[in-house]
Amino acid sequence: MLPVFLHVESSPDLQETQALQAYLSKIPALIQRYGGVPIASYEVEEALDGGESAQGFAVLSFPDRAAIHALFNDTAYRALIPLRDRAFAHLRFYITSERIELQAQVE
């Protein structure tokens, strides 16, 4: 079974650095509880469509979709939501799965 990924699009609220630090100090343990593993993080350099963009993206791997939903429904995570919402000016979460396409070999 292929892993499922959680992509996080974010822009911290620069006026709420204490909230950001507090949130970031607590969330890794919850992610690990559900089998989440950080894969990569990226800073956005440029938005090519001319619109406003997030400042960063993070990619986390989870064993399955149920683990991601369990994380978001955990009472400890739900208790962090007010802190999370103060810490970020923009925050979106996406569940994605890897698509493997097989190409027929032409001889």
Short mmCIF file of N, CA and C in Angstrom, two decimals:
data_model
loop_
_atom_site.label_atom_id
_atom_site.label_comp_id
_atom_site.label_asym_id
_atom_site.label_seq_id
_atom_site.Cartn_x
_atom_site.Cartn_y
_atom_site.Cartn_z
N MET A 1 0.85 -1.18 0.00
CA MET A 1 0.00 0.00 0.00
C MET A 1 0.89 1.24 0.00
N LEU A 2 0.55 2.18 -0.85
CA LEU A 2 1.32 3.41 -0.95
C LEU A 2 0.96 4.36 0.19
N PRO A 3 1.91 5.16 0.64
CA PRO A 3 1.60 6.13 1.69
C PRO A 3 0.68 7.22 1.16
N VAL A 4 0.07 7.92 2.07
CA VAL A 4 -0.77 9.07 1.76
C VAL A 4 -0.04 10.29 2.30
N PHE A 5 -0.15 11.40 1.61
CA PHE A 5 0.60 12.59 1.99
C PHE A 5 -0.32 13.71 2.45
N LEU A 6 0.17 14.45 3.41
CA LEU A 6 -0.49 15.67 3.85
C LEU A 6 0.39 16.83 3.39
N HIS A 7 -0.15 17.65 2.51
CA HIS A 7 0.55 18.85 2.06
C HIS A 7 -0.01 20.03 2.83
N VAL A 8 0.87 20.83 3.39
CA VAL A 8 0.47 21.97 4.21
C VAL A 8 0.99 23.24 3.54
N GLU A 9 0.07 24.13 3.22
CA GLU A 9 0.38 25.42 2.61
C GLU A 9 0.21 26.46 3.71
N SER A 10 1.27 27.27 3.97
CA SER A 10 1.16 28.16 5.13
C SER A 10 1.88 29.48 4.95
N SER A 11 1.39 30.45 5.69
CA SER A 11 2.05 31.74 5.87
C SER A 11 1.87 32.11 7.34
N PRO A 12 2.97 32.15 8.10
CA PRO A 12 2.84 32.53 9.50
C PRO A 12 2.37 33.97 9.66
N ASP A 13 1.69 34.25 10.74
CA ASP A 13 1.33 35.62 11.10
C ASP A 13 2.52 36.21 11.84
N LEU A 14 3.18 37.15 11.22
CA LEU A 14 4.41 37.71 11.78
C LEU A 14 4.18 38.49 13.06
N GLN A 15 2.94 38.80 13.38
CA GLN A 15 2.62 39.48 14.63
C GLN A 15 2.38 38.48 15.78
N GLU A 16 2.38 37.19 15.46
CA GLU A 16 2.04 36.15 16.44
C GLU A 16 3.16 35.12 16.57
N THR A 17 4.39 35.57 16.73
CA THR A 17 5.52 34.65 16.78
C THR A 17 5.47 33.72 18.00
N GLN A 18 4.95 34.21 19.12
CA GLN A 18 4.85 33.34 20.31
C GLN A 18 3.84 32.22 20.07
N ALA A 19 2.73 32.54 19.43
CA ALA A 19 1.73 31.51 19.12
C ALA A 19 2.31 30.50 18.14
N LEU A 20 3.06 30.98 17.17
CA LEU A 20 3.69 30.09 16.19
C LEU A 20 4.67 29.14 16.87
N GLN A 21 5.53 29.68 17.71
CA GLN A 21 6.51 28.85 18.42
C GLN A 21 5.83 27.82 19.32
N ALA A 22 4.77 28.24 20.00
CA ALA A 22 4.04 27.32 20.88
C ALA A 22 3.40 26.20 20.07
N TYR A 23 2.77 26.55 18.96
CA TYR A 23 2.13 25.54 18.11
C TYR A 23 3.16 24.57 17.55
N LEU A 24 4.25 25.12 17.01
CA LEU A 24 5.28 24.27 16.40
C LEU A 24 6.00 23.40 17.42
N SER A 25 5.97 23.76 18.68
CA SER A 25 6.61 22.93 19.71
C SER A 25 5.73 21.74 20.09
N LYS A 26 4.42 21.84 19.82
CA LYS A 26 3.49 20.79 20.25
C LYS A 26 3.06 19.85 19.12
N ILE A 27 3.02 20.34 17.91
CA ILE A 27 2.44 19.54 16.82
C ILE A 27 3.28 18.34 16.40
N PRO A 28 4.62 18.37 16.46
CA PRO A 28 5.39 17.20 16.00
C PRO A 28 5.04 15.90 16.74
N ALA A 29 4.84 15.96 18.04
CA ALA A 29 4.51 14.75 18.81
C ALA A 29 3.17 14.17 18.37
N LEU A 30 2.21 15.03 18.07
CA LEU A 30 0.90 14.56 17.60
C LEU A 30 1.02 13.92 16.23
N ILE A 31 1.79 14.53 15.36
CA ILE A 31 1.99 13.97 14.02
C ILE A 31 2.62 12.59 14.13
N GLN A 32 3.63 12.45 14.97
CA GLN A 32 4.30 11.16 15.16
C GLN A 32 3.36 10.11 15.73
N ARG A 33 2.46 10.53 16.61
CA ARG A 33 1.50 9.60 17.21
C ARG A 33 0.70 8.85 16.15
N TYR A 34 0.46 9.50 15.03
CA TYR A 34 -0.35 8.91 13.97
C TYR A 34 0.49 8.42 12.79
N GLY A 35 1.78 8.24 13.03
CA GLY A 35 2.65 7.68 12.00
C GLY A 35 3.12 8.68 10.96
N GLY A 36 2.92 9.96 11.23
CA GLY A 36 3.34 10.98 10.29
C GLY A 36 4.84 11.19 10.31
N VAL A 37 5.41 11.35 9.12
CA VAL A 37 6.85 11.57 8.98
C VAL A 37 7.05 12.77 8.06
N PRO A 38 7.77 13.80 8.52
CA PRO A 38 8.06 14.92 7.64
C PRO A 38 8.93 14.46 6.46
N ILE A 39 8.55 14.84 5.26
CA ILE A 39 9.28 14.45 4.06
C ILE A 39 10.09 15.64 3.53
N ALA A 40 9.46 16.81 3.45
CA ALA A 40 10.16 17.97 2.90
C ALA A 40 9.43 19.24 3.30
N SER A 41 10.17 20.34 3.28
CA SER A 41 9.54 21.66 3.45
C SER A 41 10.19 22.60 2.44
N TYR A 42 9.39 23.53 1.98
CA TYR A 42 9.82 24.43 0.91
C TYR A 42 9.43 25.86 1.22
N GLU A 43 10.28 26.80 0.88
CA GLU A 43 9.93 28.22 0.91
C GLU A 43 9.48 28.61 -0.49
N VAL A 44 8.41 29.36 -0.56
CA VAL A 44 7.92 29.82 -1.86
C VAL A 44 8.78 31.00 -2.30
N GLU A 45 9.32 30.92 -3.49
CA GLU A 45 10.15 31.99 -4.04
C GLU A 45 9.35 32.94 -4.92
N GLU A 46 8.35 32.38 -5.62
CA GLU A 46 7.64 33.21 -6.57
C GLU A 46 6.32 32.55 -6.94
N ALA A 47 5.26 33.34 -7.03
CA ALA A 47 3.97 32.87 -7.52
C ALA A 47 3.85 33.29 -8.98
N LEU A 48 3.78 32.35 -9.86
CA LEU A 48 3.80 32.67 -11.29
C LEU A 48 2.48 33.19 -11.83
N ASP A 49 1.40 33.03 -11.08
CA ASP A 49 0.11 33.52 -11.56
C ASP A 49 -0.14 34.97 -11.15
N GLY A 50 0.82 35.57 -10.45
CA GLY A 50 0.68 36.97 -10.05
C GLY A 50 -0.15 37.16 -8.80
N GLY A 51 -0.75 36.12 -8.29
CA GLY A 51 -1.56 36.23 -7.09
C GLY A 51 -0.72 36.11 -5.84
N GLU A 52 -1.40 36.27 -4.72
CA GLU A 52 -0.72 36.11 -3.45
C GLU A 52 -0.46 34.64 -3.21
N SER A 53 0.67 34.34 -2.64
CA SER A 53 1.00 32.94 -2.41
C SER A 53 1.33 32.71 -0.94
N ALA A 54 1.29 31.46 -0.58
CA ALA A 54 1.73 31.07 0.76
C ALA A 54 3.23 31.30 0.85
N GLN A 55 3.74 31.36 2.06
CA GLN A 55 5.19 31.51 2.24
C GLN A 55 5.90 30.18 2.20
N GLY A 56 5.19 29.09 2.50
CA GLY A 56 5.86 27.80 2.52
C GLY A 56 4.93 26.64 2.34
N PHE A 57 5.53 25.50 2.03
CA PHE A 57 4.82 24.24 1.90
C PHE A 57 5.58 23.18 2.68
N ALA A 58 4.85 22.27 3.27
CA ALA A 58 5.47 21.12 3.93
C ALA A 58 4.74 19.87 3.43
N VAL A 59 5.48 18.78 3.36
CA VAL A 59 4.92 17.51 2.94
C VAL A 59 5.21 16.49 4.03
N LEU A 60 4.16 15.81 4.49
CA LEU A 60 4.29 14.77 5.50
C LEU A 60 3.69 13.49 4.96
N SER A 61 4.32 12.37 5.26
CA SER A 61 3.83 11.07 4.83
C SER A 61 3.11 10.41 6.01
N PHE A 62 1.97 9.77 5.72
CA PHE A 62 1.21 9.03 6.72
C PHE A 62 0.93 7.63 6.17
N PRO A 63 0.71 6.67 7.05
CA PRO A 63 0.47 5.31 6.58
C PRO A 63 -0.81 5.18 5.75
N ASP A 64 -1.80 5.99 6.07
CA ASP A 64 -3.06 5.94 5.31
C ASP A 64 -3.89 7.19 5.62
N ARG A 65 -4.95 7.33 4.87
CA ARG A 65 -5.85 8.48 5.01
C ARG A 65 -6.50 8.52 6.40
N ALA A 66 -6.81 7.35 6.94
CA ALA A 66 -7.44 7.28 8.26
C ALA A 66 -6.54 7.88 9.34
N ALA A 67 -5.23 7.72 9.21
CA ALA A 67 -4.30 8.29 10.19
C ALA A 67 -4.37 9.82 10.18
N ILE A 68 -4.48 10.40 8.99
CA ILE A 68 -4.58 11.87 8.89
C ILE A 68 -5.88 12.35 9.53
N HIS A 69 -6.97 11.67 9.22
CA HIS A 69 -8.25 12.06 9.81
C HIS A 69 -8.24 11.87 11.33
N ALA A 70 -7.59 10.81 11.80
CA ALA A 70 -7.49 10.59 13.24
C ALA A 70 -6.71 11.71 13.91
N LEU A 71 -5.64 12.17 13.27
CA LEU A 71 -4.87 13.30 13.80
C LEU A 71 -5.75 14.53 13.93
N PHE A 72 -6.46 14.87 12.87
CA PHE A 72 -7.28 16.08 12.88
C PHE A 72 -8.47 15.98 13.82
N ASN A 73 -8.87 14.76 14.18
CA ASN A 73 -9.99 14.58 15.12
C ASN A 73 -9.53 14.35 16.55
N ASP A 74 -8.25 14.23 16.78
CA ASP A 74 -7.70 14.01 18.12
C ASP A 74 -8.05 15.21 19.00
N THR A 75 -8.48 14.94 20.23
CA THR A 75 -8.86 16.04 21.12
C THR A 75 -7.67 16.95 21.45
N ALA A 76 -6.47 16.38 21.51
CA ALA A 76 -5.28 17.21 21.77
C ALA A 76 -5.02 18.15 20.58
N TYR A 77 -5.23 17.65 19.36
CA TYR A 77 -5.06 18.51 18.19
C TYR A 77 -6.14 19.58 18.16
N ARG A 78 -7.37 19.18 18.41
CA ARG A 78 -8.48 20.14 18.36
C ARG A 78 -8.28 21.26 19.39
N ALA A 79 -7.65 20.92 20.51
CA ALA A 79 -7.35 21.94 21.53
C ALA A 79 -6.32 22.95 21.03
N LEU A 80 -5.49 22.55 20.06
CA LEU A 80 -4.48 23.45 19.51
C LEU A 80 -5.01 24.37 18.41
N ILE A 81 -6.20 24.14 17.93
CA ILE A 81 -6.72 24.90 16.79
C ILE A 81 -6.76 26.41 17.06
N PRO A 82 -7.22 26.89 18.21
CA PRO A 82 -7.19 28.35 18.43
C PRO A 82 -5.76 28.92 18.36
N LEU A 83 -4.80 28.19 18.91
CA LEU A 83 -3.40 28.60 18.84
C LEU A 83 -2.91 28.57 17.40
N ARG A 84 -3.22 27.51 16.68
CA ARG A 84 -2.86 27.37 15.27
C ARG A 84 -3.42 28.52 14.45
N ASP A 85 -4.68 28.83 14.68
CA ASP A 85 -5.33 29.88 13.90
C ASP A 85 -4.75 31.27 14.18
N ARG A 86 -4.24 31.49 15.39
CA ARG A 86 -3.54 32.75 15.69
C ARG A 86 -2.16 32.78 15.04
N ALA A 87 -1.51 31.63 14.98
CA ALA A 87 -0.12 31.54 14.52
C ALA A 87 0.03 31.75 13.01
N PHE A 88 -1.02 31.48 12.25
CA PHE A 88 -0.91 31.53 10.79
C PHE A 88 -1.89 32.52 10.19
N ALA A 89 -1.38 33.34 9.28
CA ALA A 89 -2.23 34.24 8.51
C ALA A 89 -2.95 33.45 7.41
N HIS A 90 -2.31 32.39 6.95
CA HIS A 90 -2.89 31.54 5.90
C HIS A 90 -2.45 30.11 6.18
N LEU A 91 -3.40 29.17 6.10
CA LEU A 91 -3.08 27.78 6.34
C LEU A 91 -4.11 26.91 5.64
N ARG A 92 -3.63 26.00 4.79
CA ARG A 92 -4.52 25.03 4.11
C ARG A 92 -3.86 23.68 4.15
N PHE A 93 -4.68 22.65 4.23
CA PHE A 93 -4.22 21.28 4.28
C PHE A 93 -4.80 20.51 3.10
N TYR A 94 -3.99 19.68 2.47
CA TYR A 94 -4.43 18.86 1.34
C TYR A 94 -3.98 17.42 1.58
N ILE A 95 -4.90 16.48 1.38
CA ILE A 95 -4.53 15.07 1.41
C ILE A 95 -4.31 14.64 -0.04
N THR A 96 -3.15 14.05 -0.29
CA THR A 96 -2.84 13.58 -1.64
C THR A 96 -2.32 12.15 -1.56
N SER A 97 -2.41 11.47 -2.67
CA SER A 97 -1.83 10.13 -2.76
C SER A 97 -1.00 10.06 -4.03
N GLU A 98 -0.01 9.22 -3.98
CA GLU A 98 0.89 9.08 -5.11
C GLU A 98 0.17 8.31 -6.21
N ARG A 99 0.34 8.79 -7.42
CA ARG A 99 -0.26 8.12 -8.56
C ARG A 99 0.86 7.45 -9.34
N ILE A 100 0.72 6.18 -9.52
CA ILE A 100 1.71 5.46 -10.30
C ILE A 100 1.05 5.07 -11.62
N GLU A 101 1.66 5.53 -12.68
CA GLU A 101 1.13 5.22 -14.00
C GLU A 101 2.10 4.27 -14.69
N LEU A 102 1.56 3.21 -15.19
CA LEU A 102 2.37 2.24 -15.90
C LEU A 102 2.26 2.53 -17.39
N GLN A 103 3.39 2.60 -18.02
CA GLN A 103 3.41 2.84 -19.47
C GLN A 103 3.71 1.52 -20.16
N ALA A 104 2.95 1.25 -21.18
CA ALA A 104 3.18 0.03 -21.97
C ALA A 104 4.47 0.20 -22.74
N GLN A 105 5.26 -0.83 -22.74
CA GLN A 105 6.50 -0.77 -23.49
C GLN A 105 6.22 -1.16 -24.93
N VAL A 106 6.73 -0.37 -25.82
CA VAL A 106 6.56 -0.62 -27.25
C VAL A 106 7.85 -1.24 -27.76
N GLU A 107 7.71 -2.39 -28.38
CA GLU A 107 8.90 -3.06 -28.90
C GLU A 107 8.98 -2.93 -30.36
#
